[in-house]
Structures are given as C-alpha cells and as structure tokens.
Amino acid sequence: MANNTKNIMIVGVGGQGTLLASRILGNAVISKGYDVKVSEVHGMSQRGGSVVTYVKFGDAVHSPIIDKGEADIILAFECLEAYRALPWLKKGGKMIVNDQMINPMPVITGAASYPEELDTKMAAAGINLDAFDALALAEEAGNAKAVNLVLLGRISKYFDFTDEEWMDAIEKSVPAKFLELNKKAFELGKNA
C-alpha cells in the first residue's frame, strides 16, 4: 500500500445506488482529512448494465483509477458483478458481496444463462469473502433500494471512522425525507 493509499472498488448494476454509496464513502473519508479521488465508470447503467466506481484515499492521491490487482476492498451489489471484479482485488483483499442475483440483458433475452455457483467459484479463488443477504436487510429497514446503505454499514466495520462521521456523511448525501430509512439500513448492515 504505497503512500498509505486505500483502494475501494464499488460494483453493481444501474439503479442499485452505487453512485450514492461512493458519494457517502467519499464524504466520510474527507471528514478524516484524507485526500480522496472518486471516478465513476458507467456501462449501460440506465438499462441495468454494469456500474463501477473507484474510491481512492490516502495522504496524497494522484489518480482515481484502480488497476487490476490493486483493490483493497471490493463492495459488490450483485453476485455476477462481484465475480467480474475479482481480477481487481489484490492478494489478501476483501470482497463484500450482496448475494443478490440480477439478470443482465443477455440472460433476460435468453441469449445467455446466469452463471451458476458464483459463490463457490469466488470462494475457490482464495479470496477473503464476506457474502450476505443485503436485500433482506434493506427490506427490513423499509425499502429494497436501501441495499447500498446496508452494504456501507457492512464496509464500515473495516474503517476506523466513528458512527458520528458515518452519520454526518449520510446526512450530507441523502435527502432529509429518506434519512431515517437510510440510517436504519446502515445500522442493520453494520450489525449484521
């Protein structure tokens, strides 16, 4: 980890709230006084395609891009996107995965099948895997769309940020009318 830089990759499909998650994470990181760079890569995100966000922070960050084998943590909103992101995870890195499966367009149209046993394949890759049902926790919080905050709650365990710093970052990023729901989802993910 040259220059004390942390590399976080957030992957999912359009509409899952990956961009909001990266914004909240970025705000939490800034509150700690780190230099932070965020870069968003959109596929066909509005049609359920891949969305990738890089969040890099440390004493001095010069580029927002994360190359293969450099991600300290990959936060995956969906199983297939987690599997696709595996080459970016560094040796000893952590993969946090919502075990939800969302069919990509080729599967929906019948041109392909959803790959089977992705959890087994990821575990066989020898990675530090933390897979759980974030969707169920989001629904428990009151809205299936709160998966992003559940996942942020889970990733918060791996940072030395206070609860107040996380809550402040959420308040800066989420509209007031959704604040309590999002805070509840965050807490459920953190305590799962």
PDB file of C-alpha atoms in Angstrom:
ATOM      1  CA  MET A   1       0.000   0.000   0.000  1.00  0.00           C
ATOM      2  CA  ALA A   2       2.300   2.717  -1.288  1.00  0.00           C
ATOM      3  CA  ASN A   3       1.742   6.198   0.107  1.00  0.00           C
ATOM      4  CA  ASN A   4      -0.765   4.803   2.626  1.00  0.00           C
ATOM      5  CA  THR A   5      -3.429   4.767  -0.114  1.00  0.00           C
ATOM      6  CA  LYS A   6      -6.589   2.661   0.189  1.00  0.00           C
ATOM      7  CA  ASN A   7      -8.306   1.471  -2.980  1.00  0.00           C
ATOM      8  CA  ILE A   8     -12.021   0.719  -2.817  1.00  0.00           C
ATOM      9  CA  MET A   9     -13.962  -0.514  -5.843  1.00  0.00           C
ATOM     10  CA  ILE A  10     -17.773  -0.403  -5.818  1.00  0.00           C
ATOM     11  CA  VAL A  11     -19.523  -2.541  -8.434  1.00  0.00           C
ATOM     12  CA  GLY A  12     -23.165  -3.143  -9.270  1.00  0.00           C
ATOM     13  CA  VAL A  13     -25.790  -2.559 -11.895  1.00  0.00           C
ATOM     14  CA  GLY A  14     -27.640   0.605 -12.830  1.00  0.00           C
ATOM     15  CA  GLY A  15     -30.278   1.668 -10.331  1.00  0.00           C
ATOM     16  CA  GLN A  16     -28.749  -0.014  -7.268  1.00  0.00           C
ATOM     17  CA  GLY A  17     -27.367   3.163  -5.715  1.00  0.00           C
ATOM     18  CA  THR A  18     -23.657   2.531  -6.240  1.00  0.00           C
ATOM     19  CA  LEU A  19     -23.022   6.201  -7.012  1.00  0.00           C
ATOM     20  CA  LEU A  20     -24.730   7.348  -3.806  1.00  0.00           C
ATOM     21  CA  ALA A  21     -22.670   4.800  -1.870  1.00  0.00           C
ATOM     22  CA  SER A  22     -19.442   6.179  -3.360  1.00  0.00           C
ATOM     23  CA  ARG A  23     -20.529   9.746  -2.510  1.00  0.00           C
ATOM     24  CA  ILE A  24     -21.236   8.810   1.126  1.00  0.00           C
ATOM     25  CA  LEU A  25     -17.940   6.919   1.402  1.00  0.00           C
ATOM     26  CA  GLY A  26     -16.133   9.900  -0.125  1.00  0.00           C
ATOM     27  CA  ASN A  27     -17.744  12.280   2.382  1.00  0.00           C
ATOM     28  CA  ALA A  28     -16.779  10.005   5.287  1.00  0.00           C
ATOM     29  CA  VAL A  29     -13.182   9.845   4.041  1.00  0.00           C
ATOM     30  CA  ILE A  30     -12.961  13.633   3.616  1.00  0.00           C
ATOM     31  CA  SER A  31     -14.108  14.090   7.223  1.00  0.00           C
ATOM     32  CA  LYS A  32     -10.982  12.192   8.311  1.00  0.00           C
ATOM     33  CA  GLY A  33      -8.764  14.658   6.430  1.00  0.00           C
ATOM     34  CA  TYR A  34      -7.656  12.303   3.667  1.00  0.00           C
ATOM     35  CA  ASP A  35      -7.079  13.239   0.060  1.00  0.00           C
ATOM     36  CA  VAL A  36      -9.793  11.411  -1.900  1.00  0.00           C
ATOM     37  CA  LYS A  37     -10.433  10.785  -5.590  1.00  0.00           C
ATOM     38  CA  VAL A  38     -13.635   9.225  -6.936  1.00  0.00           C
ATOM     39  CA  SER A  39     -14.079   8.014 -10.500  1.00  0.00           C
ATOM     40  CA  GLU A  40     -17.269   6.585 -11.969  1.00  0.00           C
ATOM     41  CA  VAL A  41     -17.399   4.218 -14.927  1.00  0.00           C
ATOM     42  CA  HIS A  42     -20.847   3.693 -16.403  1.00  0.00           C
ATOM     43  CA  GLY A  43     -21.766   0.893 -18.744  1.00  0.00           C
ATOM     44  CA  MET A  44     -25.364   0.763 -19.871  1.00  0.00           C
ATOM     45  CA  SER A  45     -26.301   1.756 -16.346  1.00  0.00           C
ATOM     46  CA  GLN A  46     -29.764   3.041 -17.203  1.00  0.00           C
ATOM     47  CA  ARG A  47     -30.586  -0.352 -18.706  1.00  0.00           C
ATOM     48  CA  GLY A  48     -29.335  -2.416 -15.786  1.00  0.00           C
ATOM     49  CA  GLY A  49     -25.758  -2.598 -17.068  1.00  0.00           C
ATOM     50  CA  SER A  50     -22.553  -2.541 -15.045  1.00  0.00           C
ATOM     51  CA  VAL A  51     -21.587   0.457 -12.943  1.00  0.00           C
ATOM     52  CA  VAL A  52     -18.118   0.675 -11.398  1.00  0.00           C
ATOM     53  CA  THR A  53     -16.888   3.370  -9.026  1.00  0.00           C
ATOM     54  CA  TYR A  54     -13.356   3.764  -7.731  1.00  0.00           C
ATOM     55  CA  VAL A  55     -12.757   5.480  -4.388  1.00  0.00           C
ATOM     56  CA  LYS A  56      -9.097   6.068  -3.568  1.00  0.00           C
ATOM     57  CA  PHE A  57      -7.920   7.859  -0.457  1.00  0.00           C
ATOM     58  CA  GLY A  58      -4.760   8.453   1.498  1.00  0.00           C
ATOM     59  CA  ASP A  59      -2.210  11.137   2.318  1.00  0.00           C
ATOM     60  CA  ALA A  60      -1.850  12.103  -1.359  1.00  0.00           C
ATOM     61  CA  VAL A  61      -3.815  10.501  -4.196  1.00  0.00           C
ATOM     62  CA  HIS A  62      -2.731  11.328  -7.730  1.00  0.00           C
ATOM     63  CA  SER A  63      -5.123   9.220  -9.828  1.00  0.00           C
ATOM     64  CA  PRO A  64      -8.645   7.910  -9.227  1.00  0.00           C
ATOM     65  CA  ILE A  65      -8.137   4.766 -11.323  1.00  0.00           C
ATOM     66  CA  ILE A  66      -7.606   1.355  -9.719  1.00  0.00           C
ATOM     67  CA  ASP A  67      -5.726  -1.184 -11.832  1.00  0.00           C
ATOM     68  CA  LYS A  68      -6.159  -4.961 -11.717  1.00  0.00           C
ATOM     69  CA  GLY A  69      -4.781  -6.459  -8.528  1.00  0.00           C
ATOM     70  CA  GLU A  70      -4.879  -3.158  -6.599  1.00  0.00           C
ATOM     71  CA  ALA A  71      -8.282  -3.033  -4.830  1.00  0.00           C
ATOM     72  CA  ASP A  72      -8.047  -3.395  -1.051  1.00  0.00           C
ATOM     73  CA  ILE A  73     -11.826  -3.837  -0.826  1.00  0.00           C
ATOM     74  CA  ILE A  74     -14.453  -4.537  -3.459  1.00  0.00           C
ATOM     75  CA  LEU A  75     -18.000  -3.711  -2.423  1.00  0.00           C
ATOM     76  CA  ALA A  76     -20.287  -5.663  -4.758  1.00  0.00           C
ATOM     77  CA  PHE A  77     -24.007  -5.005  -5.009  1.00  0.00           C
ATOM     78  CA  GLU A  78     -24.665  -8.169  -7.057  1.00  0.00           C
ATOM     79  CA  CYS A  79     -23.041 -11.633  -7.466  1.00  0.00           C
ATOM     80  CA  LEU A  80     -22.123 -11.549 -11.160  1.00  0.00           C
ATOM     81  CA  GLU A  81     -20.625  -8.071 -10.826  1.00  0.00           C
ATOM     82  CA  ALA A  82     -18.582  -9.342  -7.864  1.00  0.00           C
ATOM     83  CA  TYR A  83     -17.286 -12.239  -9.942  1.00  0.00           C
ATOM     84  CA  ARG A  84     -16.420  -9.932 -12.853  1.00  0.00           C
ATOM     85  CA  ALA A  85     -14.487  -7.650 -10.474  1.00  0.00           C
ATOM     86  CA  LEU A  86     -12.319 -10.428  -8.989  1.00  0.00           C
ATOM     87  CA  PRO A  87      -9.217  -9.580 -11.087  1.00  0.00           C
ATOM     88  CA  TRP A  88      -9.095  -6.113  -9.483  1.00  0.00           C
ATOM     89  CA  LEU A  89      -8.888  -7.479  -5.921  1.00  0.00           C
ATOM     90  CA  LYS A  90      -5.378  -7.521  -4.504  1.00  0.00           C
ATOM     91  CA  LYS A  91      -3.969 -10.579  -2.797  1.00  0.00           C
ATOM     92  CA  GLY A  92      -5.312 -10.516   0.762  1.00  0.00           C
ATOM     93  CA  GLY A  93      -8.033  -8.020  -0.187  1.00  0.00           C
ATOM     94  CA  LYS A  94     -11.642  -8.234   0.982  1.00  0.00           C
ATOM     95  CA  MET A  95     -14.709  -8.833  -1.188  1.00  0.00           C
ATOM     96  CA  ILE A  96     -18.013  -7.760   0.412  1.00  0.00           C
ATOM     97  CA  VAL A  97     -20.932  -9.100  -1.620  1.00  0.00           C
ATOM     98  CA  ASN A  98     -24.693  -8.710  -1.588  1.00  0.00           C
ATOM     99  CA  ASP A  99     -25.636 -12.256  -2.624  1.00  0.00           C
ATOM    100  CA  GLN A 100     -28.483 -10.982  -4.815  1.00  0.00           C
ATOM    101  CA  MET A 101     -28.579 -12.105  -8.459  1.00  0.00           C
ATOM    102  CA  ILE A 102     -29.862  -9.650 -11.074  1.00  0.00           C
ATOM    103  CA  ASN A 103     -30.206 -10.998 -14.586  1.00  0.00           C
ATOM    104  CA  PRO A 104     -28.242  -8.992 -17.164  1.00  0.00           C
ATOM    105  CA  MET A 105     -29.845  -8.247 -20.539  1.00  0.00           C
ATOM    106  CA  PRO A 106     -28.367 -11.335 -22.332  1.00  0.00           C
ATOM    107  CA  VAL A 107     -29.993 -13.570 -19.686  1.00  0.00           C
ATOM    108  CA  ILE A 108     -33.295 -11.684 -19.873  1.00  0.00           C
ATOM    109  CA  THR A 109     -33.399 -12.063 -23.674  1.00  0.00           C
ATOM    110  CA  GLY A 110     -32.464 -15.754 -23.491  1.00  0.00           C
ATOM    111  CA  ALA A 111     -29.127 -15.282 -25.270  1.00  0.00           C
ATOM    112  CA  ALA A 112     -27.196 -16.486 -22.207  1.00  0.00           C
ATOM    113  CA  SER A 113     -27.653 -18.173 -18.840  1.00  0.00           C
ATOM    114  CA  TYR A 114     -26.792 -16.677 -15.483  1.00  0.00           C
ATOM    115  CA  PRO A 115     -23.532 -18.330 -14.376  1.00  0.00           C
ATOM    116  CA  GLU A 116     -24.015 -20.964 -11.691  1.00  0.00           C
ATOM    117  CA  GLU A 117     -22.282 -21.358  -8.322  1.00  0.00           C
ATOM    118  CA  LEU A 118     -20.563 -17.968  -8.369  1.00  0.00           C
ATOM    119  CA  ASP A 119     -20.180 -18.027  -4.584  1.00  0.00           C
ATOM    120  CA  THR A 120     -18.339 -21.363  -4.831  1.00  0.00           C
ATOM    121  CA  LYS A 121     -16.137 -20.039  -7.637  1.00  0.00           C
ATOM    122  CA  MET A 122     -15.272 -16.901  -5.647  1.00  0.00           C
ATOM    123  CA  ALA A 123     -14.509 -18.921  -2.510  1.00  0.00           C
ATOM    124  CA  ALA A 124     -12.308 -21.247  -4.609  1.00  0.00           C
ATOM    125  CA  ALA A 125     -10.317 -18.198  -5.760  1.00  0.00           C
ATOM    126  CA  GLY A 126      -8.987 -17.990  -2.190  1.00  0.00           C
ATOM    127  CA  ILE A 127     -10.311 -14.502  -1.508  1.00  0.00           C
ATOM    128  CA  ASN A 128     -11.429 -13.012   1.791  1.00  0.00           C
ATOM    129  CA  LEU A 129     -15.165 -13.223   1.022  1.00  0.00           C
ATOM    130  CA  ASP A 130     -17.937 -11.620   3.082  1.00  0.00           C
ATOM    131  CA  ALA A 131     -21.201 -12.504   1.296  1.00  0.00           C
ATOM    132  CA  PHE A 132     -24.612 -11.916   2.853  1.00  0.00           C
ATOM    133  CA  ASP A 133     -28.233 -11.069   2.008  1.00  0.00           C
ATOM    134  CA  ALA A 134     -28.175  -7.258   1.979  1.00  0.00           C
ATOM    135  CA  LEU A 135     -31.518  -7.140   0.164  1.00  0.00           C
ATOM    136  CA  ALA A 136     -33.339  -8.799   3.099  1.00  0.00           C
ATOM    137  CA  LEU A 137     -31.820  -6.242   5.485  1.00  0.00           C
ATOM    138  CA  ALA A 138     -32.790  -3.358   3.176  1.00  0.00           C
ATOM    139  CA  GLU A 139     -36.366  -4.659   3.111  1.00  0.00           C
ATOM    140  CA  GLU A 140     -36.265  -4.917   6.921  1.00  0.00           C
ATOM    141  CA  ALA A 141     -35.194  -1.247   7.007  1.00  0.00           C
ATOM    142  CA  GLY A 142     -38.257  -0.395   4.909  1.00  0.00           C
ATOM    143  CA  ASN A 143     -37.128  -0.247   1.263  1.00  0.00           C
ATOM    144  CA  ALA A 144     -35.368  -2.707  -1.067  1.00  0.00           C
ATOM    145  CA  LYS A 145     -33.492   0.229  -2.618  1.00  0.00           C
ATOM    146  CA  ALA A 146     -31.574   0.722   0.643  1.00  0.00           C
ATOM    147  CA  VAL A 147     -29.172  -2.140  -0.223  1.00  0.00           C
ATOM    148  CA  ASN A 148     -26.486   0.493  -0.790  1.00  0.00           C
ATOM    149  CA  LEU A 149     -26.690   1.726   2.812  1.00  0.00           C
ATOM    150  CA  VAL A 150     -26.768  -1.833   4.161  1.00  0.00           C
ATOM    151  CA  LEU A 151     -23.534  -2.515   2.251  1.00  0.00           C
ATOM    152  CA  LEU A 152     -21.978   0.721   3.529  1.00  0.00           C
ATOM    153  CA  GLY A 153     -22.867  -0.381   7.053  1.00  0.00           C
ATOM    154  CA  ARG A 154     -21.053  -3.649   6.404  1.00  0.00           C
ATOM    155  CA  ILE A 155     -17.953  -1.962   4.955  1.00  0.00           C
ATOM    156  CA  SER A 156     -17.873   0.463   7.895  1.00  0.00           C
ATOM    157  CA  LYS A 157     -16.523  -2.374  10.062  1.00  0.00           C
ATOM    158  CA  TYR A 158     -13.258  -2.172   8.131  1.00  0.00           C
ATOM    159  CA  PHE A 159     -12.627   1.536   8.752  1.00  0.00           C
ATOM    160  CA  ASP A 160     -11.721   3.458  11.880  1.00  0.00           C
ATOM    161  CA  PHE A 161     -14.446   6.072  11.339  1.00  0.00           C
ATOM    162  CA  THR A 162     -16.816   6.903  14.183  1.00  0.00           C
ATOM    163  CA  ASP A 163     -20.569   6.398  13.944  1.00  0.00           C
ATOM    164  CA  GLU A 164     -20.921  10.186  14.020  1.00  0.00           C
ATOM    165  CA  GLU A 165     -18.625  10.558  10.994  1.00  0.00           C
ATOM    166  CA  TRP A 166     -20.649   7.994   9.051  1.00  0.00           C
ATOM    167  CA  MET A 167     -23.965   9.609  10.049  1.00  0.00           C
ATOM    168  CA  ASP A 168     -22.657  13.047   9.055  1.00  0.00           C
ATOM    169  CA  ALA A 169     -21.600  11.671   5.648  1.00  0.00           C
ATOM    170  CA  ILE A 170     -25.064  10.123   5.171  1.00  0.00           C
ATOM    171  CA  GLU A 171     -26.777  13.385   6.174  1.00  0.00           C
ATOM    172  CA  LYS A 172     -24.680  15.314   3.623  1.00  0.00           C
ATOM    173  CA  SER A 173     -25.624  12.905   0.822  1.00  0.00           C
ATOM    174  CA  VAL A 174     -29.209  11.761   1.384  1.00  0.00           C
ATOM    175  CA  PRO A 175     -32.390  13.876   1.103  1.00  0.00           C
ATOM    176  CA  ALA A 176     -33.963  14.566   4.511  1.00  0.00           C
ATOM    177  CA  LYS A 177     -37.140  12.605   3.755  1.00  0.00           C
ATOM    178  CA  PHE A 178     -35.088   9.386   3.300  1.00  0.00           C
ATOM    179  CA  LEU A 179     -32.619   9.990   6.122  1.00  0.00           C
ATOM    180  CA  GLU A 180     -34.115   7.769   8.845  1.00  0.00           C
ATOM    181  CA  LEU A 181     -34.644   4.847   6.450  1.00  0.00           C
ATOM    182  CA  ASN A 182     -31.051   5.108   5.226  1.00  0.00           C
ATOM    183  CA  LYS A 183     -29.627   5.389   8.742  1.00  0.00           C
ATOM    184  CA  LYS A 184     -31.613   2.305   9.781  1.00  0.00           C
ATOM    185  CA  ALA A 185     -30.327   0.373   6.736  1.00  0.00           C
ATOM    186  CA  PHE A 186     -26.749   1.411   7.569  1.00  0.00           C
ATOM    187  CA  GLU A 187     -27.133   0.199  11.173  1.00  0.00           C
ATOM    188  CA  LEU A 188     -28.634  -3.134  10.050  1.00  0.00           C
ATOM    189  CA  GLY A 189     -25.673  -3.704   7.711  1.00  0.00           C
ATOM    190  CA  LYS A 190     -23.164  -2.728  10.368  1.00  0.00           C
ATOM    191  CA  ASN A 191     -24.674  -5.045  12.961  1.00  0.00           C
ATOM    192  CA  ALA A 192     -25.430  -7.997  10.673  1.00  0.00           C
TER     193      ALA A 192
END
